[in-house]
Short mmCIF file of C-alpha atoms and ligand atoms in Angstrom, two decimals:
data_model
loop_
_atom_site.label_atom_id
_atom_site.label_comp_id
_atom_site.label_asym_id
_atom_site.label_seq_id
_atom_site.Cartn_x
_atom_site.Cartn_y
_atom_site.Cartn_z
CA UNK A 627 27.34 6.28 0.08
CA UNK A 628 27.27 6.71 3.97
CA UNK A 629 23.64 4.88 4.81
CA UNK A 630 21.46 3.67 2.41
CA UNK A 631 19.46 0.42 1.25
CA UNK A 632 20.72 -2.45 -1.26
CA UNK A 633 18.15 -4.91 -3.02
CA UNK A 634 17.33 -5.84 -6.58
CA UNK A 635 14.52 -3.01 -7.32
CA UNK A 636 13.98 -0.76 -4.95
CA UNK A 637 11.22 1.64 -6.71
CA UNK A 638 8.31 0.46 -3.99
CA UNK A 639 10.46 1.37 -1.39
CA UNK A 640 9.63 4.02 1.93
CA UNK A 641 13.04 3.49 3.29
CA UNK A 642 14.67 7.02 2.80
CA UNK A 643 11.99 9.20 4.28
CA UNK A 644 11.56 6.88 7.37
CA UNK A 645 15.52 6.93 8.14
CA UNK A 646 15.86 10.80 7.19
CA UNK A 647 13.17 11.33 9.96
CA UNK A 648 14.28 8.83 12.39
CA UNK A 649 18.37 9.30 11.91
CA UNK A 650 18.58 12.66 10.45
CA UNK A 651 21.13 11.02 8.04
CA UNK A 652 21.14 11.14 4.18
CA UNK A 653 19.72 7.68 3.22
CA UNK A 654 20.13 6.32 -0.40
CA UNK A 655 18.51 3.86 -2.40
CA UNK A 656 20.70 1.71 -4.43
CA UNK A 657 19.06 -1.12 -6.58
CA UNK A 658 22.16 -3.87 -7.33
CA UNK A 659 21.04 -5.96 -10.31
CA UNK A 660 22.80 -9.23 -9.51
CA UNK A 661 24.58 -11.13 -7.02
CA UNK A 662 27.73 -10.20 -8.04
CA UNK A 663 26.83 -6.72 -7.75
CA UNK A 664 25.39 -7.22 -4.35
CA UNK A 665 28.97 -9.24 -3.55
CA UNK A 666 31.07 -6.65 -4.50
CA UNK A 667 29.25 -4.07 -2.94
CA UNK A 668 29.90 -5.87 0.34
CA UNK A 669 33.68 -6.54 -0.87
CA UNK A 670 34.35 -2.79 -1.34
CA UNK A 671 32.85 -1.79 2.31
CA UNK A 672 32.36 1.39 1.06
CA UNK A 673 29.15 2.69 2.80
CA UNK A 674 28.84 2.89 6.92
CA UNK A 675 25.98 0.93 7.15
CA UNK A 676 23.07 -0.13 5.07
CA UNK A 677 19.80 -2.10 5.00
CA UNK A 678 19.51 -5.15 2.69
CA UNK A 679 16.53 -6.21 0.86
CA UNK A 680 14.92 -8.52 -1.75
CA UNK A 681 16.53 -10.81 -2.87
CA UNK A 682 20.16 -10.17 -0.58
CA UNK A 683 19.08 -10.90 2.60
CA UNK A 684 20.77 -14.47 2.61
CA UNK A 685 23.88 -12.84 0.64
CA UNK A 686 24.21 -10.24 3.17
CA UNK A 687 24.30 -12.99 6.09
CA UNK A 688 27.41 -14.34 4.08
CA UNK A 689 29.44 -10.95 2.88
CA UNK A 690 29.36 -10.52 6.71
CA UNK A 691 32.25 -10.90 9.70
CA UNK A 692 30.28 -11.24 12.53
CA UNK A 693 26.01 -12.08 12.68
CA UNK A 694 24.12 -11.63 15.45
CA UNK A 695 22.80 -14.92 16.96
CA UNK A 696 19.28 -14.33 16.22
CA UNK A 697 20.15 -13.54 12.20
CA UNK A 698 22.22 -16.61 11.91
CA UNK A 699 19.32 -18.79 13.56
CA UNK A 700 16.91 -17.40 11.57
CA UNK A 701 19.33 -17.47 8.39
CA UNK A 702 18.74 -13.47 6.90
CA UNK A 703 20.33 -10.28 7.34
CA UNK A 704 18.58 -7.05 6.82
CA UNK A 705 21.25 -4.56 8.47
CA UNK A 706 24.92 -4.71 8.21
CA UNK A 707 27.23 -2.55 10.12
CA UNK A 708 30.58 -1.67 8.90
CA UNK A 709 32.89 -1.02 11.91
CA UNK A 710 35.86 -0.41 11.22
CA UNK A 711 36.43 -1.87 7.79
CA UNK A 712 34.34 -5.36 9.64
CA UNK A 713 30.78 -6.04 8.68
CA UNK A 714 28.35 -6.76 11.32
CA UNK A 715 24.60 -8.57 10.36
CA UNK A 716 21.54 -8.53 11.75
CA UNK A 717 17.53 -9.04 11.24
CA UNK A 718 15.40 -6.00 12.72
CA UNK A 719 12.74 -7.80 10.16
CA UNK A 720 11.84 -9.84 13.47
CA UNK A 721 11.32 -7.49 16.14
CA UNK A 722 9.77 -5.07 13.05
CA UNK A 723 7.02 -8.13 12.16
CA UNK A 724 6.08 -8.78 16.03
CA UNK A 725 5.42 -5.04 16.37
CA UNK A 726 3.37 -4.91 13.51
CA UNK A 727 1.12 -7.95 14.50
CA UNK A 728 1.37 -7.13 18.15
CA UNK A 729 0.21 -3.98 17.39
CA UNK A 730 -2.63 -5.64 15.43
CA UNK A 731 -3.78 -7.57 17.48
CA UNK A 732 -2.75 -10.68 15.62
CA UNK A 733 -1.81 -13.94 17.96
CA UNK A 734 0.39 -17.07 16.63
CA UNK A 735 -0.02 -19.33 19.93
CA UNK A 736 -1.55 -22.38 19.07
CA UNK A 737 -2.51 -21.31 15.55
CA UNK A 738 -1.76 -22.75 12.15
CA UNK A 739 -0.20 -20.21 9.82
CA UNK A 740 0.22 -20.73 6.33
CA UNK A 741 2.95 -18.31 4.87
CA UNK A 742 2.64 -16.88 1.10
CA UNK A 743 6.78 -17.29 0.04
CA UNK A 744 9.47 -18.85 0.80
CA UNK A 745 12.38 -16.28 0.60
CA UNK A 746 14.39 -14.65 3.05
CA UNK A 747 11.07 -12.74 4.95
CA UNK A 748 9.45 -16.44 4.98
CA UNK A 749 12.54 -17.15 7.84
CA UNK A 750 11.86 -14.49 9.36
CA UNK A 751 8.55 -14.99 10.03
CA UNK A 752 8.50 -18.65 10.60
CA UNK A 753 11.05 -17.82 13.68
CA UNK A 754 7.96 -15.11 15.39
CA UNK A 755 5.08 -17.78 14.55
CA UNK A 756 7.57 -20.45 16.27
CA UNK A 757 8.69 -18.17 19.08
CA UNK A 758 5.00 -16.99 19.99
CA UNK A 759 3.95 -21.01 20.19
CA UNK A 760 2.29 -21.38 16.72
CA UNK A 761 1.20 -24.94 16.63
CA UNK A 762 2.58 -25.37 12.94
CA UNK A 763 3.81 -23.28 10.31
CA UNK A 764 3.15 -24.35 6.54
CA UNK A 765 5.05 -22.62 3.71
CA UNK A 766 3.59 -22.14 0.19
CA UNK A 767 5.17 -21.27 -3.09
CA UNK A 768 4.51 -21.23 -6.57
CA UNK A 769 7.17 -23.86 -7.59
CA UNK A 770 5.60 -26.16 -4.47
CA UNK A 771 9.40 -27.01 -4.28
CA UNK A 772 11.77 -27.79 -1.25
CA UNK A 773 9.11 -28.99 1.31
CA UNK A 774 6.60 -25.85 0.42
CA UNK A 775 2.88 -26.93 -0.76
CA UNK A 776 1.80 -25.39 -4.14
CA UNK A 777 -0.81 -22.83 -3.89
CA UNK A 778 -3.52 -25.59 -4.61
CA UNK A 779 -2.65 -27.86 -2.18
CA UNK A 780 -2.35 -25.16 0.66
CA UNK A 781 -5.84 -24.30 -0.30
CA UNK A 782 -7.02 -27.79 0.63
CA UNK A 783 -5.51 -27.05 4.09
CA UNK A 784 -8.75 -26.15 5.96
CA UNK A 785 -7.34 -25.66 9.42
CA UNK A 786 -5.26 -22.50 8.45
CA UNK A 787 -6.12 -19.78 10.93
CA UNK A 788 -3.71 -17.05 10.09
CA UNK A 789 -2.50 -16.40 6.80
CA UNK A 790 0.75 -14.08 6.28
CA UNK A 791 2.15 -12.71 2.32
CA UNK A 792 5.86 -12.94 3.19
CA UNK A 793 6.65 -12.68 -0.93
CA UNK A 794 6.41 -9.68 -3.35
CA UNK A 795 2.86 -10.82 -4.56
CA UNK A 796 1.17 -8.11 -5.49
CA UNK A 797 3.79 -5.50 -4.81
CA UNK A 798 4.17 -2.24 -6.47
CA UNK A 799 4.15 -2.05 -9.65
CA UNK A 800 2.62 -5.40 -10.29
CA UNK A 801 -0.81 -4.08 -8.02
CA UNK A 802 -3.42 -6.34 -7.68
CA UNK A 803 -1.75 -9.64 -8.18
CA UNK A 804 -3.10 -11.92 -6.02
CA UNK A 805 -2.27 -15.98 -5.51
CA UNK A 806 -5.00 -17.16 -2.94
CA UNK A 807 -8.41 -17.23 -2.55
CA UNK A 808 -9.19 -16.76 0.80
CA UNK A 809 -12.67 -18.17 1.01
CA UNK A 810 -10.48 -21.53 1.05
CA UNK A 811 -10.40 -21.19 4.83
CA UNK A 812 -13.21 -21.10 7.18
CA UNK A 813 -11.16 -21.24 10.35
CA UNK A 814 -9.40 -17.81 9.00
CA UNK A 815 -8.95 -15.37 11.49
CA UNK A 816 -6.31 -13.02 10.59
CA UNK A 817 -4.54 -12.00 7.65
CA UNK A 818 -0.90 -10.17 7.18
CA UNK A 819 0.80 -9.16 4.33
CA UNK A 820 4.12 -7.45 5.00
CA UNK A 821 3.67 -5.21 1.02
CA UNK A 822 3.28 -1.68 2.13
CA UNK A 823 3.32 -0.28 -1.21
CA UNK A 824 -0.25 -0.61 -2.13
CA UNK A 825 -1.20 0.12 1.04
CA UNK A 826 -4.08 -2.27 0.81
CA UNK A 827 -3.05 -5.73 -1.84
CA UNK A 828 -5.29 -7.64 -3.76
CA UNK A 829 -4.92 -10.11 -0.70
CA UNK A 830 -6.39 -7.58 1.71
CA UNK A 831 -8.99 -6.31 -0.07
CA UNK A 832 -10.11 -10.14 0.13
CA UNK A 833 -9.38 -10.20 4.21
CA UNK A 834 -11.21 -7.07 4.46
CA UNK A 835 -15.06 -8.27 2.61
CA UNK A 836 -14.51 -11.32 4.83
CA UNK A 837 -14.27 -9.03 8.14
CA UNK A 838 -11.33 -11.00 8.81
CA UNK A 839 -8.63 -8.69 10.75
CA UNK A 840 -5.84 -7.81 9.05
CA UNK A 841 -2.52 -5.48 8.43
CA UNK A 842 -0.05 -4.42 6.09
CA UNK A 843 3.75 -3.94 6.30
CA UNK A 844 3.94 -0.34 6.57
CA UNK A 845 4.14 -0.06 10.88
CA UNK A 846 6.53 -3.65 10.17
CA UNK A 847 8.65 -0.97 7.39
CA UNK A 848 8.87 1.33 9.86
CA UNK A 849 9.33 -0.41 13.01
CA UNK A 850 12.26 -2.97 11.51
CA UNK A 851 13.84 0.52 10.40
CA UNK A 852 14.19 2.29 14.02
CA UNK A 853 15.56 -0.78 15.02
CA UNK A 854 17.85 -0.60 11.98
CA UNK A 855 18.36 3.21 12.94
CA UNK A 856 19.37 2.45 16.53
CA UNK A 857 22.39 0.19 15.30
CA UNK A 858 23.44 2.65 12.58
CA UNK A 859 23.25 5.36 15.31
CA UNK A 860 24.45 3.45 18.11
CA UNK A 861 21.60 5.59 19.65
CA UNK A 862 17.99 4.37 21.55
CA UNK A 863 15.44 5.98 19.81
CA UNK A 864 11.74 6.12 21.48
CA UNK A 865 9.40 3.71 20.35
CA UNK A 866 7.05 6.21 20.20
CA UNK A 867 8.68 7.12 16.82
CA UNK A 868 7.46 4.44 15.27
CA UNK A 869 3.81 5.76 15.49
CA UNK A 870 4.70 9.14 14.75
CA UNK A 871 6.24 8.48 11.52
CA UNK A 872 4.08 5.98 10.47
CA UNK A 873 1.32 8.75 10.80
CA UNK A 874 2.65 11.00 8.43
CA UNK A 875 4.10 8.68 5.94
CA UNK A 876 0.48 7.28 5.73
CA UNK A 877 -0.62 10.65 5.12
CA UNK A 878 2.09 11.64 2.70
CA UNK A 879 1.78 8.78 0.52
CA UNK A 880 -2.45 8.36 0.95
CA UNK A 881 -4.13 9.27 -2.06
CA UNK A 882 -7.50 11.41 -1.84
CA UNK A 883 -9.79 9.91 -4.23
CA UNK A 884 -12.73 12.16 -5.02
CA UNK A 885 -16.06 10.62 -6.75
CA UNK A 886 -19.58 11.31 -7.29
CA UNK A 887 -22.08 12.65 -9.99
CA UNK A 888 -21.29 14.65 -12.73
CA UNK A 889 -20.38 18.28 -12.05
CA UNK A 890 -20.73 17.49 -8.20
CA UNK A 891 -17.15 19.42 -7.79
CA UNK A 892 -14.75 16.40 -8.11
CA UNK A 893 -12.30 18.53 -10.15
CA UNK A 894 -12.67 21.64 -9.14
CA UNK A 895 -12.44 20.91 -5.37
CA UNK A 896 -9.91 17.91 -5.93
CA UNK A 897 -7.46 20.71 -7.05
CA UNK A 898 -8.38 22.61 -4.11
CA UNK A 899 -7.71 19.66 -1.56
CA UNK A 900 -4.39 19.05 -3.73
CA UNK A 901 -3.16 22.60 -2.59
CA UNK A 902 -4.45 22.25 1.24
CA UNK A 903 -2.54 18.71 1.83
CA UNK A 904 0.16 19.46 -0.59
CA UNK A 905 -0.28 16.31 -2.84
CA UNK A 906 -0.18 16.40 -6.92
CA UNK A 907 -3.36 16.75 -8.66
CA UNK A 908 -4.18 14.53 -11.26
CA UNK A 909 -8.08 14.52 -12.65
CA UNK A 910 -8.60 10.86 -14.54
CA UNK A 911 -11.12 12.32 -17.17
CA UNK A 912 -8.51 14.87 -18.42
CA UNK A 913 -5.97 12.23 -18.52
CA UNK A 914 -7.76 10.07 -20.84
CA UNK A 915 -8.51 13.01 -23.02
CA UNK A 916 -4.90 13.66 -23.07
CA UNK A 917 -4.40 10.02 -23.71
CA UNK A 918 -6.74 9.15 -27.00
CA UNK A 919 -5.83 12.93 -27.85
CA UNK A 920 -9.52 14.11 -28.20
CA UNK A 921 -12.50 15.48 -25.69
CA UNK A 922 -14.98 12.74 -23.71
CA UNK A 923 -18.02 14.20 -25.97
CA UNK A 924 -16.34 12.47 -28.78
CA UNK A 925 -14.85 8.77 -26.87
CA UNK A 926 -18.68 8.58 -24.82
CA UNK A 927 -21.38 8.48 -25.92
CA UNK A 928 -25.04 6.66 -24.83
CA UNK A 929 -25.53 3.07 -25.75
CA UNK A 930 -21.49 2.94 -26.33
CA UNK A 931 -19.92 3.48 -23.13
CA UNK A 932 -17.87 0.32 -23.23
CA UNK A 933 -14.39 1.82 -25.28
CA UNK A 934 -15.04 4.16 -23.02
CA UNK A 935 -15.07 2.46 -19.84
CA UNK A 936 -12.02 0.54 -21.16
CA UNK A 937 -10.17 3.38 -21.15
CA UNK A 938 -10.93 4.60 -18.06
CA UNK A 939 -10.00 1.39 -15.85
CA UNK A 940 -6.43 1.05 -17.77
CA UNK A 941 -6.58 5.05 -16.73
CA UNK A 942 -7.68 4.35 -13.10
CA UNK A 943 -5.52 1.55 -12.67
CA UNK A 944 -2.28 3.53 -13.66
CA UNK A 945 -2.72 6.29 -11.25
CA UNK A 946 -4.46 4.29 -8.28
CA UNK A 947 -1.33 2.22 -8.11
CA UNK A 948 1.19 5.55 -7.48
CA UNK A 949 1.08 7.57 -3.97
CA UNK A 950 0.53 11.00 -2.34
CA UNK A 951 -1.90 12.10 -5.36
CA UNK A 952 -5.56 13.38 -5.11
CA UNK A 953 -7.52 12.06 -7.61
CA UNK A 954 -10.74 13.12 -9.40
CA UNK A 955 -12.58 10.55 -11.05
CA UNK A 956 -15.25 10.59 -13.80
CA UNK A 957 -18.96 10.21 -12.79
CA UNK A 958 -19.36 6.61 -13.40
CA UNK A 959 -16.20 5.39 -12.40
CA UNK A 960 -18.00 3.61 -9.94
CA UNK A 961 -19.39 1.68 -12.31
CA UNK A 962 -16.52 -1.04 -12.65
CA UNK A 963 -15.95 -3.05 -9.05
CA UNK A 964 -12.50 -2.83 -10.39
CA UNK A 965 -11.76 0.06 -10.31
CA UNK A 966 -13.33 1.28 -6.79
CA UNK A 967 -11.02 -1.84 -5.90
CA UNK A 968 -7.94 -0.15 -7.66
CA UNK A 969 -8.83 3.11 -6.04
CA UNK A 970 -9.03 1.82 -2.23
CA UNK A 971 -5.66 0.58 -2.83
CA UNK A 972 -3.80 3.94 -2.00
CA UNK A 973 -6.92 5.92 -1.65
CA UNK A 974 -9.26 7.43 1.23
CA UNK A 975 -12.45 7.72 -1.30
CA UNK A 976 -14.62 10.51 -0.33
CA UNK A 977 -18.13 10.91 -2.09
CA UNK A 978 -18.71 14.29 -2.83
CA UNK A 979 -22.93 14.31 -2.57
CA UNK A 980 -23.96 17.59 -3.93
CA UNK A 981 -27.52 18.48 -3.97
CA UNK A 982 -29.53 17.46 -6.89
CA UNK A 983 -30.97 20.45 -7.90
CA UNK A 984 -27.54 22.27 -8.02
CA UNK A 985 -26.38 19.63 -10.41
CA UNK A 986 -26.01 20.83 -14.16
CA UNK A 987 -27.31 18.90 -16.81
CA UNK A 988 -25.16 19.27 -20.37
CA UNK A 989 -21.81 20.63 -20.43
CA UNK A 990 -19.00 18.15 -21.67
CA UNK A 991 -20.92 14.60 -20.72
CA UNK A 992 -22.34 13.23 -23.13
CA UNK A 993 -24.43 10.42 -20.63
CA UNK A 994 -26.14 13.74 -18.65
CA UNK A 995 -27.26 15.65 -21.11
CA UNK A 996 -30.85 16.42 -20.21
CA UNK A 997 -32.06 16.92 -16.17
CA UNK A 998 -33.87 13.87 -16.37
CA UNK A 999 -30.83 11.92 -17.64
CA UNK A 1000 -28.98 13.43 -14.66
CA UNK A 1001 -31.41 12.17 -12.39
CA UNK A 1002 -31.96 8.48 -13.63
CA UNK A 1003 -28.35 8.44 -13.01
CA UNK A 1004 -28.30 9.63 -9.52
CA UNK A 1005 -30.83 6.30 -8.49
CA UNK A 1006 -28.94 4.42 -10.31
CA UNK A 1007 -25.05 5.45 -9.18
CA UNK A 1008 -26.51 6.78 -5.75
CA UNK A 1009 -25.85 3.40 -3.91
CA UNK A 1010 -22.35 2.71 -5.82
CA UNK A 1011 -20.20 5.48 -4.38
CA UNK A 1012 -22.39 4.99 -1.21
CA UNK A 1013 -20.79 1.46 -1.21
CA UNK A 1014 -17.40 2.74 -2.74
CA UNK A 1015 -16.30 5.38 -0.04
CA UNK A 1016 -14.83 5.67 3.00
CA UNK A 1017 -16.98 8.94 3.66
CA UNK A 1018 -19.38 11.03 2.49
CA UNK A 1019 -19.45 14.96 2.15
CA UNK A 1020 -22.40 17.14 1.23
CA UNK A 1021 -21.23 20.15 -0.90
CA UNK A 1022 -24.04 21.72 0.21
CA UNK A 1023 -21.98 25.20 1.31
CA UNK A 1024 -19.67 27.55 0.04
CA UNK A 1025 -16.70 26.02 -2.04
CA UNK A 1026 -13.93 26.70 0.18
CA UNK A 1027 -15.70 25.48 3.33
CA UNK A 1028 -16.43 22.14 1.71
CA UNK A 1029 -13.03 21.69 0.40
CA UNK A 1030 -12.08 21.98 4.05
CA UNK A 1031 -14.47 19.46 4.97
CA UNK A 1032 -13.21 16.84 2.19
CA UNK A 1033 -9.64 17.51 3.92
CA UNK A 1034 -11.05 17.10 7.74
CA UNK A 1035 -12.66 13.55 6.52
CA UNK A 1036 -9.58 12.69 4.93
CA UNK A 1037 -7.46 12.78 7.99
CA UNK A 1038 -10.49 10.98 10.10
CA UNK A 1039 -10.47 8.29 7.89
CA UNK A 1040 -6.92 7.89 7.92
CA UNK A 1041 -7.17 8.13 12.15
CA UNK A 1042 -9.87 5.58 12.02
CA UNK A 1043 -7.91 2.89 10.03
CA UNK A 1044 -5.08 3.18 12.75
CA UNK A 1045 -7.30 2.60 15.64
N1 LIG B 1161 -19.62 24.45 -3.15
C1 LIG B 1161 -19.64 25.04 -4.35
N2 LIG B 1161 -20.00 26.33 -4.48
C2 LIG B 1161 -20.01 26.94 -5.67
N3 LIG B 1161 -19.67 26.33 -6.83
C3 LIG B 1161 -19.29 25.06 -6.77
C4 LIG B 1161 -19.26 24.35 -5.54
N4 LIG B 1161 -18.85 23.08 -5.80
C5 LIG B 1161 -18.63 23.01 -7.12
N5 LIG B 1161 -18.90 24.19 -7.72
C6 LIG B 1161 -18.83 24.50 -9.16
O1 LIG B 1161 -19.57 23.50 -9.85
C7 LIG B 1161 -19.03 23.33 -11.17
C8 LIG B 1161 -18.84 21.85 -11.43
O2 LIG B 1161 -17.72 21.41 -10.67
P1 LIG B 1161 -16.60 20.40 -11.22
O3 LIG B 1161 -16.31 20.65 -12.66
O4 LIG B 1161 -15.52 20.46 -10.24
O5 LIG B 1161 -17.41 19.05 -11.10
P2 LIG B 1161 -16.97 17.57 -11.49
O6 LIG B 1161 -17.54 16.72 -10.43
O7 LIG B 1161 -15.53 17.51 -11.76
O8 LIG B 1161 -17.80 17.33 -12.80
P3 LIG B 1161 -17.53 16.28 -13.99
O9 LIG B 1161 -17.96 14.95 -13.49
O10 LIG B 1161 -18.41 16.79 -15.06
O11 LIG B 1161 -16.08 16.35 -14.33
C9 LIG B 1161 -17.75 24.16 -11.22
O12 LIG B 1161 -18.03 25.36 -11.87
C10 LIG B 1161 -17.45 24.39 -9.75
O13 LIG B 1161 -16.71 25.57 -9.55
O1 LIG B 1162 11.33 -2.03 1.28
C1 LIG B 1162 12.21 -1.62 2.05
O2 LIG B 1162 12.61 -0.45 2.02
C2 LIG B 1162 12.76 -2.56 3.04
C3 LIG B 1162 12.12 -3.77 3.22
C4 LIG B 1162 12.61 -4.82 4.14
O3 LIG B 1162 13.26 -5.83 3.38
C5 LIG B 1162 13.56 -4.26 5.18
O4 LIG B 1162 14.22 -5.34 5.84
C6 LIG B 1162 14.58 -3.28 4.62
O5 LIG B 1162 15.32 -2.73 5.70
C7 LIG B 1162 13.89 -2.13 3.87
MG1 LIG B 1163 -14.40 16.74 -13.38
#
């Protein structure tokens, strides 16, 4: 291996697009299952350079000849060099974290930040809060060990104003995991998690229904990797980069998430949308057919939704959690708060409103039989994928010029959520 990433499991990871766009170098993910591994892979030098991750980062400081000042002080190394057959540290984490909340609009002077972790990131981060005059910084861990406060106790700590996730919490694949309650807080003005992959954690969802500002890792990913890139390179690269790629990686790896009424178009013009952006298609009710091995007019029916509905969150939850899919729903997926949750994880959710009277009544669901079925369950969903999406379009005109619409709102959306 030439350039590449080291770290424990490495299956949530962005790393090798970002680097093949910023370096124009092969980059290769390779997951080292223990120390020893991680030491020897150091000991043989074999790679030029390479990016370190959970749970190396303190490893890597040590395998190394020479660390930059600011890695040692801070006690992590995220990007060793190997220069002629000596290994060279440093932590682009830092400068990668202050871009991300400088870029958010998140301040540390004077403020009391509480930081979810207490690994290798948790070092990092204390050194920006400290730098940028944060008036204390309070660790927390699940242990409560080594002068960190359990999760309880931080809770108790009502003068937090930022909060930052500096742990794996709620990382893919364990989506939706979640340690804090942020209602705990009412000084709380800003929220951070440095997961990328969901896009949006269990943690903030929470920020987000308190209007509290907040950010994820992804612009700290790829910010903390052109600084990587400009040591592996030995070459400035514009910080305008950072943007760019950010952009399309966010678009890559978005998921469209189509919902709305029965036989509004979800499937039909999800596939469509899956050819126009170039994503995989995958429609949720045919997956749970495929799964219990038999059609939804024999799983639903009315008055016994709930094995049903069962299905269809363990469903919803297993695709919401994986990236750069659309996704057509069933009807009353909205139905569950969990699963419009699990769906706004990776998803832009676009409400497909189709005209009432063009709805059809019967077919293959079993809760819509009749016309007035349909429409007792139009008042009754109406409001729930009004609340549920990002945006609404009517498919009020021919097919293709709708699909084109659904793919317009999707990029909006996405533009929106950088602004
Ligand atoms: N704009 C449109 N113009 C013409 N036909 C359309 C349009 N939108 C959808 N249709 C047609 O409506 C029918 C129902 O669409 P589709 O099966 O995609 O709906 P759905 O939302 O997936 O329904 P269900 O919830 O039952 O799975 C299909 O025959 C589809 O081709
Ligand atoms: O998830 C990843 O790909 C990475 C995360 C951070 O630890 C970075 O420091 C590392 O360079 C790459
Ligand atoms: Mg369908």
């Amino acid at each position: 291996m030439e350039y590449g990433l080291i770290g424990q499991k490495l299956g949530h990871s962005f790393s090798k697009p970002i680097h093949e766009a910023l370096g124009g170098y092969a980059y290769d993910l390779v997951p080292l299952p223990d120390e020893d591994a991680a030491r020897a892979f150091f000991a043989s030098r074999d790679f030029r350079a390479v990016n370190v991750t959970i749970p190396y980062k303190q490893l890597a400081l040590a395998a190394c000849d020479e660390v930059d000042e600011k890695a040692a002080a801070i006690g992590a190394v995220n990007t060793v060099i190997n220069r002629s057959g000596r290994l060279y540290g440093y932590n682009t984490d830092y400068a990668g974290f202050a871009y991300m909340t400088k870029r958010a609009g998140i301040a540390f002077q004077n403020r009391t930040v509480l930081l979810l972790g207490t690994g290798g990131t948790s070092r990092t981060v204390t050194a920006v809060a400290r730098d940028q005059g944060a008036k204390e910084v309070l660790l927390a861990s699940r242990s409560g060990k080594n002068g960190a406060l359990s999760y309880e106790d931080a809770m108790k700590r009502k003068d937090v104003e930022v909060v930052v996730n500096v742990s794996p919490a709620g990382m893919y694949p364990n989506n939706g995991e979640c340690l804090l309650d942020l209602t705990a807080f009412p000084r709380l003005e800003a929220v951070a998690d440095v997961v990328y992959n969901p896009f949006h954690t269990a943690l903030l969802q929470q920020a987000e229904a308190l209007g509290v500002r907040c950010v994820n890792g992804l612009s700290m990913l790829v910010a903390q990797a052109k600084y990587a890139a400009e040591y592996f390179t030995d070459k400035k690269i514009p910080d305008g980069e950072i943007e760019s790629i950010y952009r399309d990686l966010r678009a890559k790896q978005a998921n469209l998430v189509l919902i709305g009424m029965p036989s509004c178009g979800k499937t039909s013009l999800g596939k469509a949308c899956a050819k126009l952006l170039g994503k995989r298609f995958v429609d949720l009710d045919a997956e749970i057919e495929r799964q219990e091995g038999r059609p939804i007019s024999q799983i639903l029916a009315p008055g016994k939704e709930t094995y049903f509905r069962d299905v269809e969150s363990r469903v919803t939850a297993r695709f919401a959690r994986e990236s750069g899919q659309v996704l057509s729903t069933g009807g009353g997926v909205v139905l569950r708060e969990e699963n419009v949750a699990a769906l706004r994880q990776n998803g832009v959710v676009v409400y497909i409103d189709r005209p009432l009277q063009d709805l059809q009544p019967g077919g293959a669901r079993p809760l819509s039989q009749s016309r007035q079925a349909l429409e007792a369950q139009y008042a009754v969903r109406a409001p729930l994928y009004q609340k549920a999406c990002h945006a609404k379009v009517n498919n009020d005109a021919p097919f293709y010029t709708v699909a084109d619409r659904v793919k317009e709102r999707f990029y909006e959306v996405l533009d929106c959520e950088r602004a």
